[in-house]
Amino acid sequence: MRPLPIARSGAAVGLALLLAACSREEASPASAAASGQPAAQKSAARSPSLRRQDLMPLAFPGWQDNDTARVGHPALPELGDDGRPVADSAKPTAARVTPREVVRLSDSRAVLLTETVPLDDQGHPLDAHVSGAWLGAYFFERQGESWVLSQRQDAVDYLGFMGSFGETAVHRVAPARLVLGATYGSCWQGYCGSWLSAWELRRDGVRRVLDGVALSASNTGAQEACEAVLAGGRRGRAAAGGPRDACFDIEGTPRFAQGVRDDTPGVLTLSFRGARTAEGRPAARARVRRVDEQAVYAWQDGRYVLSRGRNPVPGF
């Protein structure tokens, strides 16, 4: 597995299936609910279309699609030592705001999803390796032949690395339910990993339904001989005395299925392939085990919960 690029448009961990009826500019109808705040002041500004460049200035007056004018002042919470938002700490914050998806929820309602990165005192994005991005959601209603901002969620969730929450795709999981999936990952001294999170897109807000499930992991960049050990054969036997720790290289592919009823969304299946040696034993004395298994997450109480199989991706 190669190190993952972090901020990329349409890159490669496996969430590239956008619905035919749901594009990045306009997506298909869905249904309702979650939490969010009404727009502080209902602006008279209107957009003639659901194009991203037309909607962004309604949520962030003065926003333009160029390197120096993608700045807004959304209300963002502080982050605690655990990387989670601190309750009741949100305040207007200068940030770089980038549109990621426009999803049509019904004939009269749509949501614009954004990637938001706070700026430092010099106006530079806080996009160090350990810094992620905020997912924002801005809801628009049709009035006549135009669209107006009706509700905003400046800080739905915080995740990712290098000032990005990775690759996104929208999936229909029931006749009137849509889910946004995001894959994000990075490498640390040769150890690489990726994770999957998901949120339901409802008419009155966006809410998390899957939180950071491990999707892939590899230490072939940290343990020089691990690639040969996992390959097996003569080359593997020659390298078996090298690695001090267990070797692993596992990659998962997600698939969101569509259920036939709105109250029973389809399952999320993660299919894993790769190889690893036994945990807790030096690779020199451990047998290589091929990984080919699935973990199935079913919809329970409004979120995805592991129901069958197991997730074989090791922590590091």
PDB file of N, CA and C in Angstrom, residues 11 20 169 285:
ATOM      1  N   ALA A  11      -9.489  11.252  -5.296  1.00  0.00           N
ATOM      2  CA  ALA A  11      -8.406  10.312  -5.220  1.00  0.00           C
ATOM      3  C   ALA A  11      -8.906   8.972  -4.782  1.00  0.00           C
ATOM      4  N   ALA A  20     -25.662   8.232  -9.915  1.00  0.00           N
ATOM      5  CA  ALA A  20     -25.907   8.871 -11.200  1.00  0.00           C
ATOM      6  C   ALA A  20     -26.838  10.046 -11.035  1.00  0.00           C
ATOM      7  N   ALA A 169     -17.852  11.257  -0.964  1.00  0.00           N
ATOM      8  CA  ALA A 169     -18.811  10.774  -1.958  1.00  0.00           C
ATOM      9  C   ALA A 169     -20.173  10.672  -1.285  1.00  0.00           C
ATOM     10  N   ARG A 285       9.543 -15.227  13.047  1.00  0.00           N
ATOM     11  CA  ARG A 285       9.052 -16.510  13.560  1.00  0.00           C
ATOM     12  C   ARG A 285       7.559 -16.695  13.329  1.00  0.00           C
TER      13      ARG A 285
END
